mmCIF file of C-alpha atoms and ligand atoms in Angstrom:
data_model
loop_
_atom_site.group_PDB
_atom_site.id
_atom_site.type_symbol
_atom_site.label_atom_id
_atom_site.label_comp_id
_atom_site.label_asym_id
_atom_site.label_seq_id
_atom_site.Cartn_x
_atom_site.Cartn_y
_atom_site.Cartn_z
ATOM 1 C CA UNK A 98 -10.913 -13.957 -28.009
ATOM 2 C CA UNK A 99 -14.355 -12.793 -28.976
ATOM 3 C CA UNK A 100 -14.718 -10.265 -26.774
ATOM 4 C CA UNK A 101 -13.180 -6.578 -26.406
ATOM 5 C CA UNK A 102 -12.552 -6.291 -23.382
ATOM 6 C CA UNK A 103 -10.927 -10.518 -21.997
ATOM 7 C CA UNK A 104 -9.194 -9.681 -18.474
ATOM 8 C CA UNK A 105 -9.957 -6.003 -18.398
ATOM 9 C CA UNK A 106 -11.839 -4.672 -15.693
ATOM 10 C CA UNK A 107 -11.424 -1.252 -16.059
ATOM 11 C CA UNK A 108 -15.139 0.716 -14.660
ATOM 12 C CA UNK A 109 -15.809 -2.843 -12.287
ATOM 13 C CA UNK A 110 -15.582 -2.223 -8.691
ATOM 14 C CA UNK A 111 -15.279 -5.704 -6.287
ATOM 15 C CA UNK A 112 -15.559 -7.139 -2.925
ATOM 16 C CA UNK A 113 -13.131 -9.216 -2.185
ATOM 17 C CA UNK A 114 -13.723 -11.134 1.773
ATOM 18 C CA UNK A 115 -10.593 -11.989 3.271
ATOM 19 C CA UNK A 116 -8.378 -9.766 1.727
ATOM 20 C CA UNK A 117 -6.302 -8.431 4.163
ATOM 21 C CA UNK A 118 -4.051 -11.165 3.877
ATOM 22 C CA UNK A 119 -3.015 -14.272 1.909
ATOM 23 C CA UNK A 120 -5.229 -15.954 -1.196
ATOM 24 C CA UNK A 121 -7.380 -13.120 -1.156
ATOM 25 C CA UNK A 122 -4.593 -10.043 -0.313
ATOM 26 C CA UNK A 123 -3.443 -11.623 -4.130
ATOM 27 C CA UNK A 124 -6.962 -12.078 -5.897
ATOM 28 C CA UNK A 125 -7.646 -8.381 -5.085
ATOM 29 C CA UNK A 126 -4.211 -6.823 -5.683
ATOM 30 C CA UNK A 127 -4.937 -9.133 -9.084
ATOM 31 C CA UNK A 128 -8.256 -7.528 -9.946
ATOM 32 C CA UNK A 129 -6.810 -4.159 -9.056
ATOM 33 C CA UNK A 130 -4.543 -4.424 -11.675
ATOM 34 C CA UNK A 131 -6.772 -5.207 -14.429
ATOM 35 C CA UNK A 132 -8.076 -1.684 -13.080
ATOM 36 C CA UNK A 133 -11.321 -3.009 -10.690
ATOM 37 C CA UNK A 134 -11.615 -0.330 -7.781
ATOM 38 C CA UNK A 135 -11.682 -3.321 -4.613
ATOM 39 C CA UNK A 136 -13.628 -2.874 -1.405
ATOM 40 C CA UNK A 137 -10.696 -4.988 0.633
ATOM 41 C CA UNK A 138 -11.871 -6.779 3.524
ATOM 42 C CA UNK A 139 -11.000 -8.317 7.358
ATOM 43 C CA UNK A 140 -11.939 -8.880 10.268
ATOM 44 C CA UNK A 141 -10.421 -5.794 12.056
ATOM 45 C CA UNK A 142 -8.978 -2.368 10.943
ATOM 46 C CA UNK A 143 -4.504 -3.132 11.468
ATOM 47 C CA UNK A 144 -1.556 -3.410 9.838
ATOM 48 C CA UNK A 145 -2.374 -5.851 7.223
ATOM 49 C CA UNK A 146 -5.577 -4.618 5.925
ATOM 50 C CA UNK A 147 -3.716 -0.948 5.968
ATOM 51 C CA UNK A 148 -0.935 -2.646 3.893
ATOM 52 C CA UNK A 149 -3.083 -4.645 1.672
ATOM 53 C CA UNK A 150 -5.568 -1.316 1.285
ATOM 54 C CA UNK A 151 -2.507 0.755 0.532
ATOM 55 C CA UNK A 152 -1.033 -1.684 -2.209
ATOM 56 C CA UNK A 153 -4.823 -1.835 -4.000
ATOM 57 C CA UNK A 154 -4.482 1.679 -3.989
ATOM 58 C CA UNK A 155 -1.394 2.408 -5.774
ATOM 59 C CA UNK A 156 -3.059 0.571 -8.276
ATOM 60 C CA UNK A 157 -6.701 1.416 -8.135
ATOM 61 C CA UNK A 158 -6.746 4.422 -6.209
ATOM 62 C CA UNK A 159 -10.375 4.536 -5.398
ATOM 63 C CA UNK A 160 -10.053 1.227 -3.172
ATOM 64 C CA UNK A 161 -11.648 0.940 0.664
ATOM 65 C CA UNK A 162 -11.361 -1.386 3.218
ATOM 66 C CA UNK A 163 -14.697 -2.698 4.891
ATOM 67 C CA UNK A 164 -14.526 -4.727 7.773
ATOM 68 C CA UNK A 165 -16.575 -7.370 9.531
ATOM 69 C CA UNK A 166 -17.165 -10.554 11.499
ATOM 70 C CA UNK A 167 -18.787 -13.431 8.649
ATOM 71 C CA UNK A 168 -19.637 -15.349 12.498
ATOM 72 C CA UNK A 169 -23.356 -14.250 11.392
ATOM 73 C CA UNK A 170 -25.337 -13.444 8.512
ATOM 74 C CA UNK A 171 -26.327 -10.326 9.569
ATOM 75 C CA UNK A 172 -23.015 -8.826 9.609
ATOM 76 C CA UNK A 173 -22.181 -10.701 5.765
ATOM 77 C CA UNK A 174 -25.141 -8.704 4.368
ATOM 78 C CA UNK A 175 -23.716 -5.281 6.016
ATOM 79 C CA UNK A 176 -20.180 -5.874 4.569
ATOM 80 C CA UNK A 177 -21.486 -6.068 0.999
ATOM 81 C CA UNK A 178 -23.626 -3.565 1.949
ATOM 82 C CA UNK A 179 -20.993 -1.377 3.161
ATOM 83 C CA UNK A 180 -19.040 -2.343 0.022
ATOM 84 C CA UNK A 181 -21.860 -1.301 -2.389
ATOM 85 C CA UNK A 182 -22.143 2.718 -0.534
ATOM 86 C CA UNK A 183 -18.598 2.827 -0.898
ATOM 87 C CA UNK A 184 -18.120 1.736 -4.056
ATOM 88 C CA UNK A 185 -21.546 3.008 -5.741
ATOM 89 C CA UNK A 186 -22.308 -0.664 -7.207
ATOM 90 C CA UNK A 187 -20.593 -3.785 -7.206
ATOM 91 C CA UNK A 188 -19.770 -6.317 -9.954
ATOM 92 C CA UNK A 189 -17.413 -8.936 -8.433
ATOM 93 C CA UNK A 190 -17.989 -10.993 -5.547
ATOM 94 C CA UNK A 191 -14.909 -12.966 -4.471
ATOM 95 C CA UNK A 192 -16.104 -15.136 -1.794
ATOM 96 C CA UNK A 193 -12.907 -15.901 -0.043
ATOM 97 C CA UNK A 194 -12.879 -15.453 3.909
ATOM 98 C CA UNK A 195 -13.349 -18.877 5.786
ATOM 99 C CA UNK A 196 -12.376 -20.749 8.936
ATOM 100 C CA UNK A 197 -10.906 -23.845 9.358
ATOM 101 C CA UNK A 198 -10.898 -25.652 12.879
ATOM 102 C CA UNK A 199 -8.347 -28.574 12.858
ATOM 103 C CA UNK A 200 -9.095 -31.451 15.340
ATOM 104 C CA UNK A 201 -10.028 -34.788 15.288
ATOM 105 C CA UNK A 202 -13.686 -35.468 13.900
ATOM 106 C CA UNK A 203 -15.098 -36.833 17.156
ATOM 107 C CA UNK A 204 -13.845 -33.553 19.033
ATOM 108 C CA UNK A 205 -15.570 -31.396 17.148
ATOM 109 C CA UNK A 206 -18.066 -29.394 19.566
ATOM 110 C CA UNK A 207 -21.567 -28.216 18.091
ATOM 111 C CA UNK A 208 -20.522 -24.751 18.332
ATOM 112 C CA UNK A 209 -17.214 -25.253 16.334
ATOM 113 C CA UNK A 210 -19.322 -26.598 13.769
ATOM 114 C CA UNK A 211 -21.817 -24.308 13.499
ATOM 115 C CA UNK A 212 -19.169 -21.706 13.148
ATOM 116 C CA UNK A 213 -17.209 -23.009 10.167
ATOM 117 C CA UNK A 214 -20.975 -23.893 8.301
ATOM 118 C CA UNK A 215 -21.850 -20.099 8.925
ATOM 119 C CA UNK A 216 -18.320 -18.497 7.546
ATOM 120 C CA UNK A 217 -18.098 -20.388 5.180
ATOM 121 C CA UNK A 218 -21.589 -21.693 3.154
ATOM 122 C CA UNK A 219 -24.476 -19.733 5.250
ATOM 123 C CA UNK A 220 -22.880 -15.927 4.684
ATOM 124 C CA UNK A 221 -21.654 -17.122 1.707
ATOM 125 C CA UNK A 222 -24.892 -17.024 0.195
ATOM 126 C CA UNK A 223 -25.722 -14.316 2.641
ATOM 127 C CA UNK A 224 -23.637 -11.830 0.658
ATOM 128 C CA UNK A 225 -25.164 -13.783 -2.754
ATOM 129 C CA UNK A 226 -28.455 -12.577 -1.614
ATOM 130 C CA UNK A 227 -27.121 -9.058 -0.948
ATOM 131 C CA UNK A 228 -25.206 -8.756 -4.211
ATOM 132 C CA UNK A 229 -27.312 -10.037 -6.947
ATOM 133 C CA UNK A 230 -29.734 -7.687 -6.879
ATOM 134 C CA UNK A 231 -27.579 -5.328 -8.334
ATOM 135 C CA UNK A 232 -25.851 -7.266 -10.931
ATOM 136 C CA UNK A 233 -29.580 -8.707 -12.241
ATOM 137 C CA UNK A 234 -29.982 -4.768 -12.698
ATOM 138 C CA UNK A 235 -27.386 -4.512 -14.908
ATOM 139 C CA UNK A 236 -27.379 -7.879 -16.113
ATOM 140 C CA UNK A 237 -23.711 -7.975 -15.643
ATOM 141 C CA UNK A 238 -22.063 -10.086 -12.595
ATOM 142 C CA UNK A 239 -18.846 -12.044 -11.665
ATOM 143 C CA UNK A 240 -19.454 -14.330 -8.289
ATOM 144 C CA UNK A 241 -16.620 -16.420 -7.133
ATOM 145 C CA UNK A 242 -16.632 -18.825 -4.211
ATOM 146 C CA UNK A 243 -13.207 -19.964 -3.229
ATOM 147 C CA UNK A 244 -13.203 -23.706 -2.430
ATOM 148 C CA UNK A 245 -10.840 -26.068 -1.424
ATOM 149 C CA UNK A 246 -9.019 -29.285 -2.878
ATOM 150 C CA UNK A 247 -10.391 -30.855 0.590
ATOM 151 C CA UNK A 248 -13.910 -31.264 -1.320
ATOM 152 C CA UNK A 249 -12.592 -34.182 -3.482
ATOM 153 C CA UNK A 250 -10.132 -35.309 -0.729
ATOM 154 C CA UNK A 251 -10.724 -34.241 2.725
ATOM 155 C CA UNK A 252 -8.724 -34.016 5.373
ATOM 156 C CA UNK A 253 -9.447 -36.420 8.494
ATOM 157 C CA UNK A 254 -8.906 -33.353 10.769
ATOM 158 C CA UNK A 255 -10.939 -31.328 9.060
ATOM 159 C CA UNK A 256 -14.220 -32.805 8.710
ATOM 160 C CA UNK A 257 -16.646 -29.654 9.060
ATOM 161 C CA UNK A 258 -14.116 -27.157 6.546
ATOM 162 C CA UNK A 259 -14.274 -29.911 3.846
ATOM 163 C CA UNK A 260 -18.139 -30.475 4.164
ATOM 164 C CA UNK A 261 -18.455 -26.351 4.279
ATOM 165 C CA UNK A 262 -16.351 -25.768 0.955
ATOM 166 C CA UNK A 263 -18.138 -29.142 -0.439
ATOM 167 C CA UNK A 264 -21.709 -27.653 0.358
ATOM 168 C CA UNK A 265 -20.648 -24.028 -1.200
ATOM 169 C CA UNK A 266 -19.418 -26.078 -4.504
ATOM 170 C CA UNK A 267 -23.188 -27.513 -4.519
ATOM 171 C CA UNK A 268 -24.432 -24.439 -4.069
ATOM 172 C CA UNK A 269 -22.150 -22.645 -6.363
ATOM 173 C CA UNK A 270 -23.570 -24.999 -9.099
ATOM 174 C CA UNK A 271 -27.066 -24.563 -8.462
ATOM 175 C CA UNK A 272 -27.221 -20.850 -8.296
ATOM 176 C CA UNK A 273 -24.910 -20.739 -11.559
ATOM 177 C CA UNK A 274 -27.984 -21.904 -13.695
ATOM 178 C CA UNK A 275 -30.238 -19.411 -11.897
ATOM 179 C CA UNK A 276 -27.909 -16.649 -12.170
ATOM 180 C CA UNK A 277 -26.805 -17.544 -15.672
ATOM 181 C CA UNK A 278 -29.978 -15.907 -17.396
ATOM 182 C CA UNK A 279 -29.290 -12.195 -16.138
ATOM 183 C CA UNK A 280 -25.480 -12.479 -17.209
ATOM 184 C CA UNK A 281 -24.177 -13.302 -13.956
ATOM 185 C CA UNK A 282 -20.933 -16.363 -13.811
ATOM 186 C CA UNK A 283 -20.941 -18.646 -10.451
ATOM 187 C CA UNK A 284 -17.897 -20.559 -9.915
ATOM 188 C CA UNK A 285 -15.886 -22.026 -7.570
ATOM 189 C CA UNK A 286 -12.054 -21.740 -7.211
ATOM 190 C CA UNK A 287 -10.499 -24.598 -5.114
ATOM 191 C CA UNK A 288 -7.069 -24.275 -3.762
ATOM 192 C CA UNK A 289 -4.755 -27.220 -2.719
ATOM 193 C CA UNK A 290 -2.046 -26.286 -1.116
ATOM 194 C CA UNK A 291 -0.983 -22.379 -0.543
ATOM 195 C CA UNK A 292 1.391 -20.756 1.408
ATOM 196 C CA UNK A 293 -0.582 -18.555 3.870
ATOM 197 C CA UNK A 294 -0.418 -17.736 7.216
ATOM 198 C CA UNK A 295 -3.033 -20.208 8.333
ATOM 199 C CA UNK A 296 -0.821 -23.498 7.479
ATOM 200 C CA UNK A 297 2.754 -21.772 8.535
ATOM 201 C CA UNK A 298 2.361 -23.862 11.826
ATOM 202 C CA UNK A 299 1.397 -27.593 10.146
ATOM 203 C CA UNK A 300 3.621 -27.092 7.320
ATOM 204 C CA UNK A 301 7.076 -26.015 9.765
ATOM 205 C CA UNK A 302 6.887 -29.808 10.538
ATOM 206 C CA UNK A 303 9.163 -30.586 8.094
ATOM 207 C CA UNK A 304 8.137 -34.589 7.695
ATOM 208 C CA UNK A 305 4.597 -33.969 7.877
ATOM 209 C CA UNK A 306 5.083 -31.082 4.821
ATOM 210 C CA UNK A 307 7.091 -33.565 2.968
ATOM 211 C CA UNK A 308 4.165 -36.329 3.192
ATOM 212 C CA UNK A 309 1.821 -33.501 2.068
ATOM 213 C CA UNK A 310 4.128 -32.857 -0.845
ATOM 214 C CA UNK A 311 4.335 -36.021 -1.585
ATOM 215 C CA UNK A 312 0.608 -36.187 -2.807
ATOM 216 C CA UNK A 313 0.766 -33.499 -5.166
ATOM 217 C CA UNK A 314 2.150 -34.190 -8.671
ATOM 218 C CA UNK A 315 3.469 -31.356 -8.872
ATOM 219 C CA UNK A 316 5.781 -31.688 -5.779
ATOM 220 C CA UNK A 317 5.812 -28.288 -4.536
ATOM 221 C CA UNK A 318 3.449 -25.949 -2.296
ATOM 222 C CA UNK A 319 1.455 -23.323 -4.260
ATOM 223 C CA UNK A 320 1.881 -19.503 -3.550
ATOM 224 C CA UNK A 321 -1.153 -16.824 -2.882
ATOM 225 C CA UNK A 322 -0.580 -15.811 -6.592
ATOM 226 C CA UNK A 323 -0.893 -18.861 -8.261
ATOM 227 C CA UNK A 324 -4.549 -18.726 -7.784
ATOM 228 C CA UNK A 325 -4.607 -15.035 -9.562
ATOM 229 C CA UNK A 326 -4.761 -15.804 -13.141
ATOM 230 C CA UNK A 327 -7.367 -18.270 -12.570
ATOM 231 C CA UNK A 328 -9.379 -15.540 -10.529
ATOM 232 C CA UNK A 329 -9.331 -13.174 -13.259
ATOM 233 C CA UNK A 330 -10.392 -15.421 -16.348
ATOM 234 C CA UNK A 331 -13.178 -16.175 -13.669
ATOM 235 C CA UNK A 332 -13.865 -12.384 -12.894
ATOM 236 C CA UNK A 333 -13.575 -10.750 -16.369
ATOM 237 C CA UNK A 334 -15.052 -10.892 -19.630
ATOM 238 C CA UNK A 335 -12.423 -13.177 -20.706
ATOM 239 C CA UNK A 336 -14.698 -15.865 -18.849
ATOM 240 C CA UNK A 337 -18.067 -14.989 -19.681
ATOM 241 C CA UNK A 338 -18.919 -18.015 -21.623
ATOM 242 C CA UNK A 339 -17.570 -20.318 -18.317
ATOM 243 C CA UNK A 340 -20.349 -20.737 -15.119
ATOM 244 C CA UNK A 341 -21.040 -23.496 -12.276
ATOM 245 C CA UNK A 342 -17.040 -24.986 -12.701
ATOM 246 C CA UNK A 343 -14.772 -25.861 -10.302
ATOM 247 C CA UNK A 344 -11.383 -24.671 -11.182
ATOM 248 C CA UNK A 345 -8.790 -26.773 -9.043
ATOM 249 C CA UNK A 346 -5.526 -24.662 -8.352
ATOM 250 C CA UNK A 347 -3.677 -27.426 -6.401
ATOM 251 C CA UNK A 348 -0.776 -29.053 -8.854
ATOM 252 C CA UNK A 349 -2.620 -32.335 -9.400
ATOM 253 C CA UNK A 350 -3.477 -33.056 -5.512
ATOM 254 C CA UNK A 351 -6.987 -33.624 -6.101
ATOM 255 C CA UNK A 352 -6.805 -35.957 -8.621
ATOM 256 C CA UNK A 353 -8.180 -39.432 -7.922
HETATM 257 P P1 LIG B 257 -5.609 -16.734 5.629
HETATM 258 O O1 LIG B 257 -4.234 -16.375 5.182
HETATM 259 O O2 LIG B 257 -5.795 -17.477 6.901
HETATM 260 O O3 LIG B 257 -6.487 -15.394 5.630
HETATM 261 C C1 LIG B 257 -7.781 -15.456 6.063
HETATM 262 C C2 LIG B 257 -8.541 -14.207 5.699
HETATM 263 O O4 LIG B 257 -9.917 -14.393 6.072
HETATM 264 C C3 LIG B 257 -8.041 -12.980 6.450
HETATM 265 O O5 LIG B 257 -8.214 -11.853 5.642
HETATM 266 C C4 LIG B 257 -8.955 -12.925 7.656
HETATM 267 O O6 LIG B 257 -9.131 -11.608 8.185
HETATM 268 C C5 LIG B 257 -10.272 -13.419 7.042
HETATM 269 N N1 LIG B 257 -11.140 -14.046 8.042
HETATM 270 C C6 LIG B 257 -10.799 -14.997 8.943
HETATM 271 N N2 LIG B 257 -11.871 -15.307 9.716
HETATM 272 C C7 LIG B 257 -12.896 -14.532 9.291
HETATM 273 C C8 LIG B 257 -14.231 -14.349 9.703
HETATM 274 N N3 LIG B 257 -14.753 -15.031 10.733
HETATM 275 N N4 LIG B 257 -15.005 -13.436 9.067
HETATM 276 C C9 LIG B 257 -14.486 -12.713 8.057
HETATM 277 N N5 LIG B 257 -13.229 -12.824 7.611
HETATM 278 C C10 LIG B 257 -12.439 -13.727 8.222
HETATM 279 O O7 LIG B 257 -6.377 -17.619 4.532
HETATM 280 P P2 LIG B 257 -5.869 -18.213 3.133
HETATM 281 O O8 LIG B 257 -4.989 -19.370 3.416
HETATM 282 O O9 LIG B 257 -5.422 -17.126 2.249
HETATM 283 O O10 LIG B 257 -7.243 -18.830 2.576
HETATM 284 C C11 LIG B 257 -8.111 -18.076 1.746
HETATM 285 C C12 LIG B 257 -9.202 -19.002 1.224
HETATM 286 O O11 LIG B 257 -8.601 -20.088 0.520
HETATM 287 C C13 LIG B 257 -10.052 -19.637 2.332
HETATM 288 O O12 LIG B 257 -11.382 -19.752 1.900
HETATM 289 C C14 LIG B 257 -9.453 -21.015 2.491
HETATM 290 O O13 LIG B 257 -10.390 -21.933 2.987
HETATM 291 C C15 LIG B 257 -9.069 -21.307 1.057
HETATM 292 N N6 LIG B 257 -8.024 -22.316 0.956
HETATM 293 C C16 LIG B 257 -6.773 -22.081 1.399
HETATM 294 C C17 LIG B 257 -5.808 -23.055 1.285
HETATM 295 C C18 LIG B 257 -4.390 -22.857 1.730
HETATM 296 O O14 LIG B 257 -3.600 -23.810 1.618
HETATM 297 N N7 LIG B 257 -4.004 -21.688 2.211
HETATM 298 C C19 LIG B 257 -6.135 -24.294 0.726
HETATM 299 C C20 LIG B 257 -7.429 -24.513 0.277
HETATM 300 C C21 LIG B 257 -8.364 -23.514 0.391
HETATM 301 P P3 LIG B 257 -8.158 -11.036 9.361
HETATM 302 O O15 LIG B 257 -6.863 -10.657 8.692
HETATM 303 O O16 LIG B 257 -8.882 -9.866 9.927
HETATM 304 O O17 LIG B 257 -7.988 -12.153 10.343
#
């Protein structure tokens, strides 16, 4: 590797959305062990952000928990801006909080749409705009958008989520040569897959997981920390020479 430092991140403080549980609970506790101090995020102060803040700060003991609602822009910009006081600066974005509404794609109201666009692109780049700034300044910046497998094959149900995460991979591209000339990655981590809370239900329906698992070449469900290592080569030095990709993490499903 031609750099000191590769997965590192001792001195690099990050915001990781959606961290109180799941995918993101993992990408943070991952970061915190390369030695990033994490501004952990959720909706609501409770159990699991308590739990998740507590385990970031066995390992990084300068870790906080910032909380908000990505329904509207205004409140995205005041969680990285919360992030940022506590932390003093921040280097790592980990876009990872998102909805997903599951229903048939003529049910879909207006307003169900408009809220998964708004999580998940519109405050998206809501927090971009807040974050930048500061990572232009120092001409140093990691910001990672986490995706989905449903942009290359989306699920009938879930017609908004796919176009959100396929609309955030656009994005993700575009700002990536933007961003690129004041040292700043932009890439997108899509998931297949994962075992989280939000597909316990779907997935306890034992023929409809085994038709799921039957389109992945690998043959098996991924867990939160499988998308880790990816995370860091995409949040550390070790990655500095890799911007605008989209790193699939879902054992083969999207392949076409
Ligand atoms: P999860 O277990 O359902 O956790 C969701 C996290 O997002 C929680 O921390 C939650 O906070 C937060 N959150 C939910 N709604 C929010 C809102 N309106 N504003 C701010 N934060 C909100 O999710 P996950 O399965 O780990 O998924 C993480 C990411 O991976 C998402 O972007 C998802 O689309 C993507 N992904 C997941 C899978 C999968 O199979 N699991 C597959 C493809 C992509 P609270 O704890 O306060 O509710």
């Amino acid at each position: 590797m031609n750099t000191a430092k590769g997965f590192d991140l001792t001195g690099r403080t990050a915001l990781v959305t959606g961290s109180s549980r799941g995918i993101g609970r993992a990408i943070a506790l991952g970061l915190a062990e390369q030695g990033a101090v994490i501004a952990l995020h959720g909706t609501k102060a409770g159990k699991a952000l308590d739990e998740a803040l507590a385990a970031a700060q066995k390992l990084a003991p300068k870790s906080v928990a910032v909380i908000g609602d990505l329904a509207s822009g205004a409140a995205a910009q005041k969680i990285v801006t919360d992030a940022i006081t506590a932390l003093g600066q921040l280097d790592i974005l980990v876009a990872n909080a998102s909805v997903q509404i599951r229903k048939p794609w003529a049910a879909v109201t207006q307003a169900e749409a408009e809220h998964q666009m708004q999580v998940n692109f519109h405050s998206t780049l809501r927090m971009i705009h807040a974050a930048a700034p500061g990572m232009q300044q120092r001409q140093w910046g990691r910001i990672l958008t986490i995706g989905s497998v449903q942009q290359v094959r989306p699920h009938p149900d879930m017609i908004i989520y796919a176009a959100s995460k396929s609309a955030q991979e656009n994005m993700v591209r575009n700002l990536a040569k933007q961003l690129g000339p004041d040292g700043i990655t932009v890439n997108n981590l899509a998931p297949g897959v994962i075992l989280t809370d939000r597909n316990a239900d779907a997935l306890a329906d034992e023929a409809y997981a085994e038709r799921v698992r039957q389109v992945i070449p690998l043959r098996t469900f991924g867990e939160a920390g499988d998308c880790v290592g990816a995370a860091l080569l995409l949040c550390s030095d070790a990655g500095r020479y890799i911007t605008g990709v989209d790193l699939l993490v879902d054992g083969g499903m999207g392949l076409r």
